[in-house]
Short mmCIF file of C-alpha atoms and ligand atoms in Angstrom, two decimals:
data_model
loop_
_atom_site.label_atom_id
_atom_site.label_comp_id
_atom_site.label_asym_id
_atom_site.label_seq_id
_atom_site.Cartn_x
_atom_site.Cartn_y
_atom_site.Cartn_z
CA UNK A 260 178.00 176.31 155.06
CA UNK A 261 178.67 173.66 152.44
CA UNK A 262 180.95 170.86 153.63
CA UNK A 263 182.35 168.54 150.97
CA UNK A 264 183.99 165.45 152.46
CA UNK A 265 186.59 164.13 150.03
CA UNK A 266 187.28 160.60 151.26
CA UNK A 267 189.92 160.16 148.53
CA UNK A 268 191.08 156.50 148.74
CA UNK A 269 191.32 156.59 152.53
CA UNK A 270 188.17 154.50 153.05
CA UNK A 271 188.68 150.94 151.90
CA UNK A 272 185.94 148.99 153.63
CA UNK A 273 182.17 149.21 153.44
CA UNK A 274 181.63 149.19 157.19
CA UNK A 275 183.73 152.35 157.62
CA UNK A 276 181.90 153.98 154.70
CA UNK A 277 178.53 153.17 156.32
CA UNK A 278 179.73 154.52 159.67
CA UNK A 279 180.79 157.81 158.08
CA UNK A 280 177.45 158.10 156.27
CA UNK A 281 175.52 157.49 159.51
CA UNK A 282 177.61 160.16 161.24
CA UNK A 283 177.00 162.63 158.40
CA UNK A 284 173.23 162.04 158.63
CA UNK A 285 173.35 162.90 162.33
CA UNK A 286 175.47 165.98 161.65
CA UNK A 287 173.09 167.25 158.98
CA UNK A 288 170.22 166.98 161.48
CA UNK A 289 172.10 168.73 164.28
CA UNK A 290 173.78 171.52 162.28
CA UNK A 291 172.93 174.05 159.63
CA UNK A 292 175.58 172.62 157.29
CA UNK A 293 174.93 170.96 153.96
CA UNK A 294 177.10 167.85 153.76
CA UNK A 295 178.26 166.35 150.48
CA UNK A 296 180.15 163.04 150.68
CA UNK A 297 182.64 162.10 147.97
CA UNK A 298 183.31 158.39 148.56
CA UNK A 299 185.51 156.22 146.34
CA UNK A 300 183.53 155.28 143.21
CA UNK A 301 182.79 151.62 144.15
CA UNK A 302 181.02 152.74 147.35
CA UNK A 303 179.09 155.69 145.97
CA UNK A 304 176.15 153.81 144.46
CA UNK A 305 175.70 151.53 147.47
CA UNK A 306 175.60 154.49 149.84
CA UNK A 307 173.72 157.00 147.70
CA UNK A 308 170.98 154.72 146.37
CA UNK A 309 169.87 153.65 149.85
CA UNK A 310 170.20 157.18 151.21
CA UNK A 311 166.91 158.86 152.06
CA UNK A 312 168.48 161.64 154.11
CA UNK A 313 169.60 165.09 153.08
CA UNK A 314 173.25 164.02 152.73
CA UNK A 315 174.33 164.56 149.12
CA UNK A 316 176.99 162.75 147.11
CA UNK A 317 179.81 163.78 144.81
CA UNK A 318 181.99 161.90 142.36
CA UNK A 319 185.68 162.41 143.14
CA UNK A 320 186.28 162.74 139.40
CA UNK A 321 184.42 161.90 136.18
CA UNK A 322 185.63 160.44 132.92
CA UNK A 323 186.33 162.82 130.07
CA UNK A 324 185.12 160.11 127.67
CA UNK A 325 181.63 159.46 126.36
CA UNK A 326 181.79 155.89 127.67
CA UNK A 327 181.73 152.85 125.38
CA UNK A 328 184.95 150.94 124.84
CA UNK A 329 186.88 152.72 127.60
CA UNK A 330 187.78 150.10 130.22
CA UNK A 331 188.06 151.46 133.72
CA UNK A 332 186.28 154.75 133.09
CA UNK A 333 183.33 155.97 135.20
CA UNK A 334 181.27 158.55 133.33
CA UNK A 335 179.10 161.43 134.51
CA UNK A 336 175.80 159.68 133.59
CA UNK A 337 176.91 156.64 135.62
CA UNK A 338 177.54 158.83 138.64
CA UNK A 339 174.21 160.61 138.17
CA UNK A 340 172.43 157.22 137.94
CA UNK A 341 174.23 156.10 141.11
CA UNK A 342 172.86 159.07 143.05
CA UNK A 343 175.60 161.72 142.83
CA UNK A 344 174.54 165.32 142.37
CA UNK A 345 178.01 166.91 142.48
CA UNK A 346 181.40 166.09 140.96
CA UNK A 347 184.87 167.21 142.03
CA UNK A 348 186.80 168.23 138.93
CA UNK A 349 190.48 169.13 138.61
CA UNK A 350 191.57 168.07 142.09
CA UNK A 351 195.33 168.61 142.43
CA UNK A 352 195.83 164.86 142.89
CA UNK A 353 194.09 164.24 139.54
CA UNK A 354 196.10 167.06 137.92
CA UNK A 355 199.29 165.42 139.28
CA UNK A 356 198.11 162.11 137.75
CA UNK A 357 197.84 163.73 134.31
CA UNK A 358 194.68 165.83 134.11
CA UNK A 359 195.52 168.66 131.71
CA UNK A 360 193.50 171.86 131.27
CA UNK A 361 191.96 170.31 128.15
CA UNK A 362 190.85 167.19 130.05
CA UNK A 363 189.47 169.29 132.88
CA UNK A 364 187.32 171.33 130.49
CA UNK A 365 186.01 168.10 128.92
CA UNK A 366 185.15 166.78 132.37
CA UNK A 367 183.36 170.00 133.29
CA UNK A 368 181.26 169.77 130.12
CA UNK A 369 180.37 166.11 130.76
CA UNK A 370 179.50 166.87 134.38
CA UNK A 371 177.20 169.76 133.49
CA UNK A 372 175.60 167.87 130.60
CA UNK A 373 174.37 165.25 133.06
CA UNK A 374 173.02 167.58 135.70
CA UNK A 375 175.89 167.25 138.19
CA UNK A 376 177.17 170.40 139.89
CA UNK A 377 180.92 170.70 139.31
CA UNK A 378 183.25 171.59 142.18
CA UNK A 379 186.24 172.96 140.29
CA UNK A 380 189.49 172.72 142.28
CA UNK A 381 192.12 175.36 141.62
CA UNK A 382 195.13 176.62 143.57
CA UNK A 383 198.80 177.49 143.39
CA UNK A 384 201.70 175.15 144.21
CA UNK A 385 203.40 177.76 146.34
CA UNK A 386 203.15 181.41 147.33
CA UNK A 387 205.73 183.85 145.96
CA UNK A 388 206.31 187.43 147.07
CA UNK A 389 205.55 188.94 143.62
CA UNK A 390 201.98 187.64 143.58
CA UNK A 391 202.46 185.22 140.65
CA UNK A 392 200.19 182.79 142.51
CA UNK A 393 197.29 185.14 141.75
CA UNK A 394 197.94 184.64 138.01
CA UNK A 395 197.87 180.86 138.51
CA UNK A 396 194.48 181.08 140.19
CA UNK A 397 193.13 183.47 137.54
CA UNK A 398 194.41 181.28 134.69
CA UNK A 399 193.02 178.05 136.11
CA UNK A 400 189.55 179.56 136.54
CA UNK A 401 189.59 181.34 133.19
CA UNK A 402 190.76 178.33 131.16
CA UNK A 403 188.22 176.03 132.80
CA UNK A 404 185.24 178.37 132.44
CA UNK A 405 186.02 179.73 128.98
CA UNK A 406 184.50 176.68 127.22
CA UNK A 407 181.26 176.94 129.17
CA UNK A 408 178.16 178.92 128.29
CA UNK A 409 177.24 181.82 130.62
CA UNK A 410 174.49 179.65 132.16
CA UNK A 411 176.91 176.77 132.76
CA UNK A 412 179.50 179.09 134.32
CA UNK A 413 176.93 180.12 136.91
CA UNK A 414 176.61 176.52 138.12
CA UNK A 415 180.31 175.97 138.90
CA UNK A 416 181.45 175.89 142.53
CA UNK A 417 185.08 176.99 142.88
CA UNK A 418 187.17 175.22 145.53
CA UNK A 419 190.38 177.09 146.29
CA UNK A 420 192.89 174.45 147.35
CA UNK A 421 196.48 175.74 147.53
CA UNK A 422 198.74 172.71 147.12
CA UNK A 423 201.13 173.88 149.83
CA UNK A 424 198.32 173.55 152.37
CA UNK A 425 196.95 170.12 151.41
CA UNK A 426 197.43 167.10 153.67
CA UNK A 427 199.12 169.01 156.50
CA UNK A 428 197.82 170.22 159.87
CA UNK A 429 195.68 173.19 160.88
CA UNK A 430 198.75 175.24 161.83
CA UNK A 431 200.14 174.89 158.30
CA UNK A 432 196.90 175.85 156.52
CA UNK A 433 196.09 179.31 155.19
CA UNK A 434 195.10 181.96 157.75
CA UNK A 435 191.83 183.86 157.77
CA UNK A 436 193.25 187.11 156.37
CA UNK A 437 194.98 185.47 153.40
CA UNK A 438 191.90 183.35 152.73
CA UNK A 439 189.66 186.43 152.82
CA UNK A 440 191.90 188.18 150.27
CA UNK A 441 191.89 185.14 148.01
CA UNK A 442 188.11 184.73 148.20
CA UNK A 443 187.72 188.38 147.16
CA UNK A 444 190.17 187.86 144.30
CA UNK A 445 188.33 184.73 143.08
CA UNK A 446 185.02 186.61 143.19
CA UNK A 447 186.60 189.42 141.12
CA UNK A 448 187.79 186.89 138.50
CA UNK A 449 184.34 185.24 138.47
CA UNK A 450 182.66 188.64 138.07
CA UNK A 451 184.69 189.13 134.86
CA UNK A 452 183.60 185.76 133.49
CA UNK A 453 179.96 185.52 134.52
CA UNK A 454 177.05 187.52 133.14
CA UNK A 455 175.75 190.58 134.98
CA UNK A 456 175.93 190.32 138.71
CA UNK A 457 175.39 186.54 138.74
CA UNK A 458 178.84 185.82 140.21
CA UNK A 459 177.58 187.11 143.56
CA UNK A 460 175.66 183.79 143.77
CA UNK A 461 178.71 181.62 142.96
CA UNK A 462 179.94 179.47 145.82
CA UNK A 463 183.61 179.61 146.77
CA UNK A 464 185.03 176.88 149.03
CA UNK A 465 188.41 176.46 150.70
CA UNK A 466 190.30 173.17 151.05
CA UNK A 467 193.67 172.39 152.60
CA UNK A 468 194.22 171.08 156.14
CA UNK A 469 190.90 172.20 157.54
CA UNK A 470 190.55 170.70 161.01
CA UNK A 471 188.50 171.46 164.15
CA UNK A 472 191.30 173.80 165.28
CA UNK A 473 191.03 176.23 162.36
CA UNK A 474 187.61 175.83 160.72
CA UNK A 475 185.82 178.40 162.86
CA UNK A 476 188.49 181.07 162.30
CA UNK A 477 188.57 180.35 158.56
CA UNK A 478 184.78 180.52 158.29
CA UNK A 479 184.47 183.78 160.20
CA UNK A 480 184.78 186.83 158.04
CA UNK A 481 186.72 185.27 155.15
CA UNK A 482 183.67 185.28 152.89
CA UNK A 483 184.04 181.60 152.10
CA UNK A 484 180.85 179.57 151.51
CA UNK A 485 182.18 176.26 152.79
CA UNK A 486 185.03 173.79 152.86
CA UNK A 487 186.44 170.81 151.01
CA UNK A 488 187.78 168.50 153.68
CA UNK A 489 190.26 165.68 153.04
CA UNK A 490 191.91 163.72 155.86
CA UNK A 491 189.70 165.16 158.62
CA UNK A 492 186.56 163.93 156.82
CA UNK A 493 187.39 160.24 157.34
CA UNK A 494 188.12 160.51 161.04
CA UNK A 495 184.78 160.34 162.87
CA UNK A 496 186.03 162.37 165.84
CA UNK A 497 187.65 165.12 163.72
CA UNK A 498 184.72 165.31 161.30
CA UNK A 499 182.04 165.64 163.96
CA UNK A 500 184.16 168.17 165.86
CA UNK A 501 184.76 170.35 162.84
CA UNK A 502 181.11 170.39 161.81
CA UNK A 503 180.29 171.09 165.47
CA UNK A 504 182.56 174.16 165.35
CA UNK A 505 180.28 175.67 162.72
CA UNK A 506 177.05 175.25 164.65
C1 LIG B 932 192.03 167.82 149.58
O1 LIG B 932 192.97 167.17 149.13
O2 LIG B 932 191.04 168.10 148.88
C2 LIG B 932 192.09 168.27 150.97
C3 LIG B 932 191.39 169.29 151.31
O3 LIG B 932 192.89 167.51 151.78
P1 LIG B 932 193.27 167.79 153.31
O4 LIG B 932 192.04 168.30 154.02
O5 LIG B 932 193.72 166.48 153.81
O6 LIG B 932 194.34 168.84 153.29
#
């Protein structure tokens, strides 16, 4: 299972960041999970460049610009130089802050051009009874992937993160049956967009209030390849418990 720990801006001091990295190293050794940490940008280089373990790193976002006179931007080549190998693109919190479909496609292209694996976040705001949320998911994947070459499309990891489930508790997250249906639907959409049978190798993650209390049920039988974890990834007790549930 692939576990992506999105620290968001929850971690504000280096000592906590180092503690979470040390814990992740132990968890990688004691479990069969692959752990990818997405620390705030100022911490990523310091943690990743000294990291000799099998913990991997992700940017929480990358600039859509090519660098240069763009104060405040952090570009894909900077993240790659700092030791990241993944990048989260199109997170709902970035979309809420102004990331349009056009910006997200630019970011995907920059990410891929510099050898980072994009983790593309998609998901509906709410569920309706007519199934319009399925169109939202289809559209977000299709718009994002349509600018990419067939080879590039194969590298994208899709993280299904329904907004109604983010930042809540395990009891308010999606259940296993609904997640299983959505994973199947996402794979169907990917099969239409990727060459041949290559979509069977695409990774599909779930994010939204994954905690120790629901991770095992969500992992079992839903067909998901891993999880994007927000608040529970910065709590040492919750994070070690939830990884422990998968081993
Ligand atoms: C997220 O925002 O990516 C996320 C999964 O958050 P949480 O786990 O806190 O719902």
